[in-house]
Amino acid sequence: MKKFLAIYIGTASSLEGSEWYKMDEAKRKQLESSGIKAWGEWMMANQAAIVEQGGPLGKTKRTAAQGVSDIKNSVTGYVVIRAESHEAAAGMFKNHPHFTIFPGDSVEIMECLPIPGQPQR
């Protein structure tokens, strides 16, 4: 089994293009509740593959040779999973509530590769 990092992407354009903040607050809260329930069901259905449940992410700081600065990116959360292949890992996120209920843009999945020269675990 291979390990994969899946990051939830929420671009400004996906949020602006949605009706999320334009809808009635009561309707949005109801949709949010159903989204949280669906997300929990996704987590339960895939619990055998989840290595680290991850969660939402806050504001971003960048540290570089020039120093530390505040930046914005589109990463809103993450989860770490195990799967037989990259395709199988990506398939786990088809119809995910992040973008079918919530106004998220997508989920990006990448294999966690071993560090060169280090023993594999």
mmCIF file of N, CA and C in Angstrom:
data_model
loop_
_atom_site.group_PDB
_atom_site.id
_atom_site.type_symbol
_atom_site.label_atom_id
_atom_site.label_comp_id
_atom_site.label_asym_id
_atom_site.label_seq_id
_atom_site.Cartn_x
_atom_site.Cartn_y
_atom_site.Cartn_z
ATOM 1 N N MET A 1 0.831 -1.182 0.000
ATOM 2 C CA MET A 1 0.000 0.000 0.000
ATOM 3 C C MET A 1 0.876 1.246 0.000
ATOM 4 N N LYS A 2 0.458 2.208 -0.753
ATOM 5 C CA LYS A 2 1.176 3.477 -0.824
ATOM 6 C C LYS A 2 0.441 4.518 0.014
ATOM 7 N N LYS A 3 1.166 5.531 0.431
ATOM 8 C CA LYS A 3 0.582 6.600 1.229
ATOM 9 C C LYS A 3 0.412 7.836 0.350
ATOM 10 N N PHE A 4 -0.719 8.528 0.533
ATOM 11 C CA PHE A 4 -1.045 9.700 -0.272
ATOM 12 C C PHE A 4 -1.512 10.848 0.609
ATOM 13 N N LEU A 5 -1.116 12.041 0.219
ATOM 14 C CA LEU A 5 -1.600 13.266 0.843
ATOM 15 C C LEU A 5 -2.669 13.835 -0.075
ATOM 16 N N ALA A 6 -3.852 14.055 0.470
ATOM 17 C CA ALA A 6 -4.930 14.675 -0.297
ATOM 18 C C ALA A 6 -5.180 16.046 0.300
ATOM 19 N N ILE A 7 -5.125 17.065 -0.534
ATOM 20 C CA ILE A 7 -5.379 18.420 -0.049
ATOM 21 C C ILE A 7 -6.662 18.947 -0.682
ATOM 22 N N TYR A 8 -7.467 19.552 0.161
ATOM 23 C CA TYR A 8 -8.731 20.131 -0.283
ATOM 24 C C TYR A 8 -8.450 21.548 -0.767
ATOM 25 N N ILE A 9 -8.904 21.841 -1.984
ATOM 26 C CA ILE A 9 -8.669 23.135 -2.603
ATOM 27 C C ILE A 9 -9.971 23.927 -2.622
ATOM 28 N N GLY A 10 -9.883 25.174 -2.218
ATOM 29 C CA GLY A 10 -11.038 26.071 -2.240
ATOM 30 C C GLY A 10 -10.626 27.408 -2.811
ATOM 31 N N THR A 11 -10.776 27.554 -4.104
ATOM 32 C CA THR A 11 -10.367 28.798 -4.752
ATOM 33 C C THR A 11 -11.413 29.887 -4.541
ATOM 34 N N ALA A 12 -10.967 31.119 -4.634
ATOM 35 C CA ALA A 12 -11.891 32.252 -4.521
ATOM 36 C C ALA A 12 -12.945 32.171 -5.615
ATOM 37 N N SER A 13 -12.553 31.750 -6.817
ATOM 38 C CA SER A 13 -13.516 31.684 -7.928
ATOM 39 C C SER A 13 -14.575 30.609 -7.696
ATOM 40 N N SER A 14 -14.217 29.482 -7.048
ATOM 41 C CA SER A 14 -15.230 28.463 -6.781
ATOM 42 C C SER A 14 -16.226 28.967 -5.745
ATOM 43 N N LEU A 15 -15.758 29.727 -4.782
ATOM 44 C CA LEU A 15 -16.641 30.290 -3.769
ATOM 45 C C LEU A 15 -17.505 31.396 -4.365
ATOM 46 N N GLU A 16 -16.887 32.278 -5.157
ATOM 47 C CA GLU A 16 -17.632 33.375 -5.779
ATOM 48 C C GLU A 16 -18.649 32.859 -6.788
ATOM 49 N N GLY A 17 -18.320 31.771 -7.465
ATOM 50 C CA GLY A 17 -19.214 31.214 -8.473
ATOM 51 C C GLY A 17 -20.353 30.406 -7.879
ATOM 52 N N SER A 18 -20.293 30.157 -6.576
ATOM 53 C CA SER A 18 -21.341 29.363 -5.935
ATOM 54 C C SER A 18 -22.428 30.281 -5.380
ATOM 55 N N GLU A 19 -23.487 29.679 -4.969
ATOM 56 C CA GLU A 19 -24.587 30.404 -4.335
ATOM 57 C C GLU A 19 -24.442 30.383 -2.812
ATOM 58 N N TRP A 20 -23.352 29.842 -2.301
ATOM 59 C CA TRP A 20 -23.176 29.575 -0.878
ATOM 60 C C TRP A 20 -23.511 30.783 -0.008
ATOM 61 N N TYR A 21 -22.878 31.926 -0.244
ATOM 62 C CA TYR A 21 -23.102 33.097 0.602
ATOM 63 C C TYR A 21 -24.270 33.954 0.116
ATOM 64 N N LYS A 22 -24.828 33.623 -1.024
ATOM 65 C CA LYS A 22 -25.977 34.358 -1.546
ATOM 66 C C LYS A 22 -27.288 33.775 -1.038
ATOM 67 N N MET A 23 -27.256 32.501 -0.594
ATOM 68 C CA MET A 23 -28.496 31.851 -0.165
ATOM 69 C C MET A 23 -28.910 32.306 1.230
ATOM 70 N N ASP A 24 -30.154 32.097 1.533
ATOM 71 C CA ASP A 24 -30.728 32.396 2.836
ATOM 72 C C ASP A 24 -29.901 31.694 3.919
ATOM 73 N N GLU A 25 -29.642 32.380 5.029
ATOM 74 C CA GLU A 25 -28.780 31.831 6.080
ATOM 75 C C GLU A 25 -29.307 30.507 6.630
ATOM 76 N N ALA A 26 -30.611 30.393 6.810
ATOM 77 C CA ALA A 26 -31.184 29.142 7.327
ATOM 78 C C ALA A 26 -30.936 27.991 6.355
ATOM 79 N N LYS A 27 -31.087 28.270 5.062
ATOM 80 C CA LYS A 27 -30.847 27.240 4.043
ATOM 81 C C LYS A 27 -29.366 26.853 4.033
ATOM 82 N N ARG A 28 -28.484 27.856 4.159
ATOM 83 C CA ARG A 28 -27.045 27.587 4.156
ATOM 84 C C ARG A 28 -26.659 26.743 5.375
ATOM 85 N N LYS A 29 -27.225 27.051 6.541
ATOM 86 C CA LYS A 29 -26.932 26.270 7.751
ATOM 87 C C LYS A 29 -27.430 24.831 7.595
ATOM 88 N N GLN A 30 -28.588 24.656 6.973
ATOM 89 C CA GLN A 30 -29.116 23.309 6.741
ATOM 90 C C GLN A 30 -28.201 22.540 5.787
ATOM 91 N N LEU A 31 -27.763 23.208 4.728
ATOM 92 C CA LEU A 31 -26.854 22.587 3.766
ATOM 93 C C LEU A 31 -25.519 22.267 4.429
ATOM 94 N N GLU A 32 -25.050 23.173 5.275
ATOM 95 C CA GLU A 32 -23.803 22.943 6.004
ATOM 96 C C GLU A 32 -23.923 21.709 6.899
ATOM 97 N N SER A 33 -25.032 21.568 7.582
ATOM 98 C CA SER A 33 -25.260 20.394 8.433
ATOM 99 C C SER A 33 -25.260 19.110 7.621
ATOM 100 N N SER A 34 -25.935 19.131 6.475
ATOM 101 C CA SER A 34 -25.958 17.927 5.640
ATOM 102 C C SER A 34 -24.572 17.648 5.066
ATOM 103 N N GLY A 35 -23.793 18.699 4.795
ATOM 104 C CA GLY A 35 -22.436 18.527 4.293
ATOM 105 C C GLY A 35 -21.516 17.918 5.336
ATOM 106 N N ILE A 36 -21.648 18.378 6.575
ATOM 107 C CA ILE A 36 -20.828 17.827 7.659
ATOM 108 C C ILE A 36 -21.188 16.359 7.884
ATOM 109 N N LYS A 37 -22.467 16.047 7.809
ATOM 110 C CA LYS A 37 -22.916 14.659 7.964
ATOM 111 C C LYS A 37 -22.340 13.798 6.832
ATOM 112 N N ALA A 38 -22.434 14.292 5.592
ATOM 113 C CA ALA A 38 -21.921 13.545 4.437
ATOM 114 C C ALA A 38 -20.412 13.358 4.536
ATOM 115 N N TRP A 39 -19.710 14.374 5.014
ATOM 116 C CA TRP A 39 -18.252 14.287 5.172
ATOM 117 C C TRP A 39 -17.920 13.208 6.202
ATOM 118 N N GLY A 40 -18.662 13.193 7.316
ATOM 119 C CA GLY A 40 -18.465 12.164 8.338
ATOM 120 C C GLY A 40 -18.726 10.770 7.793
ATOM 121 N N GLU A 41 -19.754 10.648 6.962
ATOM 122 C CA GLU A 41 -20.059 9.356 6.335
ATOM 123 C C GLU A 41 -18.935 8.940 5.397
ATOM 124 N N TRP A 42 -18.356 9.900 4.663
ATOM 125 C CA TRP A 42 -17.220 9.606 3.786
ATOM 126 C C TRP A 42 -16.045 9.106 4.631
ATOM 127 N N MET A 43 -15.789 9.778 5.763
ATOM 128 C CA MET A 43 -14.687 9.375 6.642
ATOM 129 C C MET A 43 -14.922 7.956 7.175
ATOM 130 N N MET A 44 -16.144 7.647 7.575
ATOM 131 C CA MET A 44 -16.452 6.309 8.088
ATOM 132 C C MET A 44 -16.305 5.256 6.992
ATOM 133 N N ALA A 45 -16.800 5.559 5.794
ATOM 134 C CA ALA A 45 -16.729 4.601 4.688
ATOM 135 C C ALA A 45 -15.287 4.324 4.282
ATOM 136 N N ASN A 46 -14.387 5.269 4.521
ATOM 137 C CA ASN A 46 -12.991 5.130 4.115
ATOM 138 C C ASN A 46 -12.037 5.000 5.297
ATOM 139 N N GLN A 47 -12.562 4.739 6.480
ATOM 140 C CA GLN A 47 -11.722 4.733 7.677
ATOM 141 C C GLN A 47 -10.566 3.754 7.611
ATOM 142 N N ALA A 48 -10.713 2.639 6.929
ATOM 143 C CA ALA A 48 -9.628 1.657 6.839
ATOM 144 C C ALA A 48 -8.439 2.217 6.054
ATOM 145 N N ALA A 49 -8.682 3.170 5.176
ATOM 146 C CA ALA A 49 -7.624 3.742 4.346
ATOM 147 C C ALA A 49 -7.035 5.017 4.941
ATOM 148 N N ILE A 50 -7.680 5.579 5.948
ATOM 149 C CA ILE A 50 -7.225 6.864 6.489
ATOM 150 C C ILE A 50 -6.094 6.645 7.488
ATOM 151 N N VAL A 51 -4.947 7.262 7.189
ATOM 152 C CA VAL A 51 -3.762 7.193 8.042
ATOM 153 C C VAL A 51 -3.813 8.328 9.062
ATOM 154 N N GLU A 52 -4.177 9.503 8.598
ATOM 155 C CA GLU A 52 -4.317 10.683 9.456
ATOM 156 C C GLU A 52 -5.519 11.458 8.962
ATOM 157 N N GLN A 53 -6.496 11.696 9.842
ATOM 158 C CA GLN A 53 -7.734 12.324 9.397
ATOM 159 C C GLN A 53 -7.562 13.776 8.992
ATOM 160 N N GLY A 54 -6.459 14.409 9.372
ATOM 161 C CA GLY A 54 -6.217 15.779 8.958
ATOM 162 C C GLY A 54 -7.271 16.716 9.493
ATOM 163 N N GLY A 55 -7.642 17.698 8.688
ATOM 164 C CA GLY A 55 -8.644 18.668 9.095
ATOM 165 C C GLY A 55 -8.492 19.962 8.330
ATOM 166 N N PRO A 56 -9.272 20.963 8.721
ATOM 167 C CA PRO A 56 -9.179 22.266 8.055
ATOM 168 C C PRO A 56 -7.862 22.957 8.393
ATOM 169 N N LEU A 57 -7.461 23.858 7.532
ATOM 170 C CA LEU A 57 -6.215 24.595 7.733
ATOM 171 C C LEU A 57 -6.500 26.085 7.863
ATOM 172 N N GLY A 58 -5.680 26.762 8.640
ATOM 173 C CA GLY A 58 -5.835 28.196 8.870
ATOM 174 C C GLY A 58 -4.993 29.022 7.921
ATOM 175 N N LYS A 59 -4.729 30.245 8.332
ATOM 176 C CA LYS A 59 -3.966 31.191 7.511
ATOM 177 C C LYS A 59 -2.546 30.679 7.281
ATOM 178 N N THR A 60 -1.922 31.187 6.226
ATOM 179 C CA THR A 60 -0.609 30.707 5.795
ATOM 180 C C THR A 60 0.467 31.765 5.991
ATOM 181 N N LYS A 61 1.612 31.325 6.449
ATOM 182 C CA LYS A 61 2.818 32.141 6.479
ATOM 183 C C LYS A 61 3.852 31.449 5.603
ATOM 184 N N ARG A 62 4.645 32.223 4.918
ATOM 185 C CA ARG A 62 5.734 31.697 4.090
ATOM 186 C C ARG A 62 7.051 32.129 4.714
ATOM 187 N N THR A 63 7.966 31.173 4.858
ATOM 188 C CA THR A 63 9.310 31.468 5.324
ATOM 189 C C THR A 63 10.257 31.196 4.175
ATOM 190 N N ALA A 64 11.052 32.189 3.821
ATOM 191 C CA ALA A 64 12.001 32.087 2.714
ATOM 192 C C ALA A 64 13.268 32.846 3.099
ATOM 193 N N ALA A 65 14.240 32.860 2.198
ATOM 194 C CA ALA A 65 15.494 33.567 2.466
ATOM 195 C C ALA A 65 15.241 35.036 2.793
ATOM 196 N N GLN A 66 14.161 35.597 2.247
ATOM 197 C CA GLN A 66 13.839 37.007 2.464
ATOM 198 C C GLN A 66 13.148 37.251 3.803
ATOM 199 N N GLY A 67 12.741 36.165 4.500
ATOM 200 C CA GLY A 67 12.077 36.318 5.789
ATOM 201 C C GLY A 67 10.721 35.643 5.807
ATOM 202 N N VAL A 68 9.896 36.072 6.725
ATOM 203 C CA VAL A 68 8.566 35.500 6.921
ATOM 204 C C VAL A 68 7.525 36.507 6.435
ATOM 205 N N SER A 69 6.529 35.986 5.711
ATOM 206 C CA SER A 69 5.464 36.867 5.222
ATOM 207 C C SER A 69 4.133 36.135 5.263
ATOM 208 N N ASP A 70 3.059 36.911 5.304
ATOM 209 C CA ASP A 70 1.713 36.352 5.221
ATOM 210 C C ASP A 70 1.362 36.198 3.754
ATOM 211 N N ILE A 71 0.806 35.036 3.393
ATOM 212 C CA ILE A 71 0.388 34.801 2.020
ATOM 213 C C ILE A 71 -0.982 34.133 2.017
ATOM 214 N N LYS A 72 -1.572 34.046 0.851
ATOM 215 C CA LYS A 72 -2.818 33.314 0.669
ATOM 216 C C LYS A 72 -2.572 32.207 -0.347
ATOM 217 N N ASN A 73 -3.224 31.071 -0.111
ATOM 218 C CA ASN A 73 -3.216 29.999 -1.096
ATOM 219 C C ASN A 73 -4.601 29.385 -1.105
ATOM 220 N N SER A 74 -4.794 28.359 -1.862
ATOM 221 C CA SER A 74 -6.116 27.750 -2.017
ATOM 222 C C SER A 74 -6.289 26.468 -1.211
ATOM 223 N N VAL A 75 -5.308 26.106 -0.395
ATOM 224 C CA VAL A 75 -5.389 24.878 0.388
ATOM 225 C C VAL A 75 -6.254 25.145 1.622
ATOM 226 N N THR A 76 -7.327 24.351 1.767
ATOM 227 C CA THR A 76 -8.254 24.561 2.877
ATOM 228 C C THR A 76 -8.213 23.442 3.914
ATOM 229 N N GLY A 77 -7.645 22.287 3.573
ATOM 230 C CA GLY A 77 -7.584 21.170 4.503
ATOM 231 C C GLY A 77 -6.813 20.014 3.897
ATOM 232 N N TYR A 78 -6.690 18.926 4.668
ATOM 233 C CA TYR A 78 -5.941 17.765 4.173
ATOM 234 C C TYR A 78 -6.379 16.500 4.877
ATOM 235 N N VAL A 79 -6.022 15.370 4.292
ATOM 236 C CA VAL A 79 -6.173 14.045 4.883
ATOM 237 C C VAL A 79 -5.062 13.175 4.298
ATOM 238 N N VAL A 80 -4.567 12.214 5.067
ATOM 239 C CA VAL A 80 -3.545 11.280 4.579
ATOM 240 C C VAL A 80 -4.196 9.900 4.517
ATOM 241 N N ILE A 81 -4.057 9.246 3.368
ATOM 242 C CA ILE A 81 -4.702 7.939 3.148
ATOM 243 C C ILE A 81 -3.699 6.917 2.625
ATOM 244 N N ARG A 82 -4.106 5.661 2.624
ATOM 245 C CA ARG A 82 -3.354 4.584 1.980
ATOM 246 C C ARG A 82 -4.230 4.004 0.886
ATOM 247 N N ALA A 83 -3.586 3.658 -0.228
ATOM 248 C CA ALA A 83 -4.299 3.032 -1.345
ATOM 249 C C ALA A 83 -3.301 2.223 -2.156
ATOM 250 N N GLU A 84 -3.817 1.303 -2.962
ATOM 251 C CA GLU A 84 -2.970 0.450 -3.804
ATOM 252 C C GLU A 84 -2.273 1.240 -4.905
ATOM 253 N N SER A 85 -2.942 2.285 -5.408
ATOM 254 C CA SER A 85 -2.380 3.057 -6.526
ATOM 255 C C SER A 85 -2.849 4.503 -6.440
ATOM 256 N N HIS A 86 -2.211 5.338 -7.237
ATOM 257 C CA HIS A 86 -2.593 6.745 -7.318
ATOM 258 C C HIS A 86 -4.037 6.864 -7.827
ATOM 259 N N GLU A 87 -4.378 6.048 -8.815
ATOM 260 C CA GLU A 87 -5.725 6.067 -9.382
ATOM 261 C C GLU A 87 -6.756 5.664 -8.328
ATOM 262 N N ALA A 88 -6.446 4.637 -7.536
ATOM 263 C CA ALA A 88 -7.362 4.195 -6.481
ATOM 264 C C ALA A 88 -7.527 5.291 -5.423
ATOM 265 N N ALA A 89 -6.436 5.947 -5.087
ATOM 266 C CA ALA A 89 -6.503 7.041 -4.103
ATOM 267 C C ALA A 89 -7.385 8.177 -4.632
ATOM 268 N N ALA A 90 -7.165 8.559 -5.869
ATOM 269 C CA ALA A 90 -7.966 9.643 -6.456
ATOM 270 C C ALA A 90 -9.439 9.249 -6.541
ATOM 271 N N GLY A 91 -9.696 7.987 -6.849
ATOM 272 C CA GLY A 91 -11.072 7.512 -6.964
ATOM 273 C C GLY A 91 -11.847 7.604 -5.661
ATOM 274 N N MET A 92 -11.146 7.575 -4.540
ATOM 275 C CA MET A 92 -11.824 7.688 -3.246
ATOM 276 C C MET A 92 -12.525 9.031 -3.079
ATOM 277 N N PHE A 93 -12.105 10.028 -3.835
ATOM 278 C CA PHE A 93 -12.633 11.379 -3.665
ATOM 279 C C PHE A 93 -13.685 11.770 -4.705
ATOM 280 N N LYS A 94 -14.064 10.819 -5.568
ATOM 281 C CA LYS A 94 -15.129 11.117 -6.524
ATOM 282 C C LYS A 94 -16.391 11.458 -5.749
ATOM 283 N N ASN A 95 -17.074 12.481 -6.136
ATOM 284 C CA ASN A 95 -18.323 12.929 -5.494
ATOM 285 C C ASN A 95 -18.156 13.262 -4.014
ATOM 286 N N HIS A 96 -16.996 13.754 -3.629
ATOM 287 C CA HIS A 96 -16.733 14.113 -2.232
ATOM 288 C C HIS A 96 -17.561 15.346 -1.842
ATOM 289 N N PRO A 97 -18.052 15.403 -0.608
ATOM 290 C CA PRO A 97 -18.846 16.552 -0.163
ATOM 291 C C PRO A 97 -18.117 17.889 -0.244
ATOM 292 N N HIS A 98 -16.769 17.867 -0.264
ATOM 293 C CA HIS A 98 -16.008 19.117 -0.363
ATOM 294 C C HIS A 98 -16.456 19.945 -1.557
ATOM 295 N N PHE A 99 -16.778 19.277 -2.661
ATOM 296 C CA PHE A 99 -17.197 20.022 -3.851
ATOM 297 C C PHE A 99 -18.601 19.676 -4.345
ATOM 298 N N THR A 100 -19.248 18.644 -3.778
ATOM 299 C CA THR A 100 -20.618 18.334 -4.201
ATOM 300 C C THR A 100 -21.656 19.018 -3.312
ATOM 301 N N ILE A 101 -21.273 19.341 -2.075
ATOM 302 C CA ILE A 101 -22.187 20.049 -1.168
ATOM 303 C C ILE A 101 -21.606 21.415 -0.812
ATOM 304 N N PHE A 102 -20.369 21.421 -0.363
ATOM 305 C CA PHE A 102 -19.700 22.681 -0.034
ATOM 306 C C PHE A 102 -19.164 23.327 -1.315
ATOM 307 N N PRO A 103 -18.825 24.615 -1.264
ATOM 308 C CA PRO A 103 -18.333 25.278 -2.478
ATOM 309 C C PRO A 103 -16.840 25.085 -2.729
ATOM 310 N N GLY A 104 -16.286 23.950 -2.304
ATOM 311 C CA GLY A 104 -14.878 23.662 -2.559
ATOM 312 C C GLY A 104 -14.635 23.435 -4.043
ATOM 313 N N ASP A 105 -13.415 23.629 -4.458
ATOM 314 C CA ASP A 105 -13.053 23.512 -5.873
ATOM 315 C C ASP A 105 -12.723 22.080 -6.260
ATOM 316 N N SER A 106 -11.824 21.438 -5.502
ATOM 317 C CA SER A 106 -11.334 20.111 -5.892
ATOM 318 C C SER A 106 -10.549 19.502 -4.741
ATOM 319 N N VAL A 107 -10.088 18.269 -4.959
ATOM 320 C CA VAL A 107 -9.173 17.597 -4.033
ATOM 321 C C VAL A 107 -7.976 17.159 -4.871
ATOM 322 N N GLU A 108 -6.780 17.520 -4.444
ATOM 323 C CA GLU A 108 -5.560 17.130 -5.148
ATOM 324 C C GLU A 108 -4.872 16.038 -4.334
ATOM 325 N N ILE A 109 -4.508 14.954 -5.011
ATOM 326 C CA ILE A 109 -3.959 13.783 -4.340
ATOM 327 C C ILE A 109 -2.554 13.522 -4.874
ATOM 328 N N MET A 110 -1.592 13.398 -3.947
ATOM 329 C CA MET A 110 -0.223 13.131 -4.364
ATOM 330 C C MET A 110 0.400 12.065 -3.483
ATOM 331 N N GLU A 111 1.225 11.224 -4.082
ATOM 332 C CA GLU A 111 1.881 10.161 -3.326
ATOM 333 C C GLU A 111 2.949 10.742 -2.416
ATOM 334 N N CYS A 112 3.021 10.223 -1.193
ATOM 335 C CA CYS A 112 4.075 10.576 -0.249
ATOM 336 C C CYS A 112 5.244 9.635 -0.536
ATOM 337 N N LEU A 113 6.288 10.147 -1.120
ATOM 338 C CA LEU A 113 7.429 9.332 -1.539
ATOM 339 C C LEU A 113 8.434 9.174 -0.403
ATOM 340 N N PRO A 114 9.200 8.092 -0.432
ATOM 341 C CA PRO A 114 10.227 7.912 0.605
ATOM 342 C C PRO A 114 11.349 8.933 0.415
ATOM 343 N N ILE A 115 11.999 9.257 1.522
ATOM 344 C CA ILE A 115 13.148 10.167 1.460
ATOM 345 C C ILE A 115 14.305 9.380 0.871
ATOM 346 N N PRO A 116 14.962 9.904 -0.169
ATOM 347 C CA PRO A 116 16.080 9.179 -0.769
ATOM 348 C C PRO A 116 17.171 8.850 0.251
ATOM 349 N N GLY A 117 17.637 7.613 0.204
ATOM 350 C CA GLY A 117 18.704 7.172 1.090
ATOM 351 C C GLY A 117 18.251 6.755 2.486
ATOM 352 N N GLN A 118 16.957 6.892 2.772
ATOM 353 C CA GLN A 118 16.430 6.498 4.078
ATOM 354 C C GLN A 118 15.758 5.130 3.964
ATOM 355 N N PRO A 119 15.824 4.331 5.015
ATOM 356 C CA PRO A 119 15.127 3.029 4.974
ATOM 357 C C PRO A 119 13.620 3.255 4.878
ATOM 358 N N GLN A 120 12.958 2.403 4.101
ATOM 359 C CA GLN A 120 11.512 2.526 3.953
ATOM 360 C C GLN A 120 10.809 1.874 5.124
ATOM 361 N N ARG A 121 9.695 2.453 5.517
ATOM 362 C CA ARG A 121 8.908 1.915 6.628
ATOM 363 C C ARG A 121 7.671 1.268 6.112
#
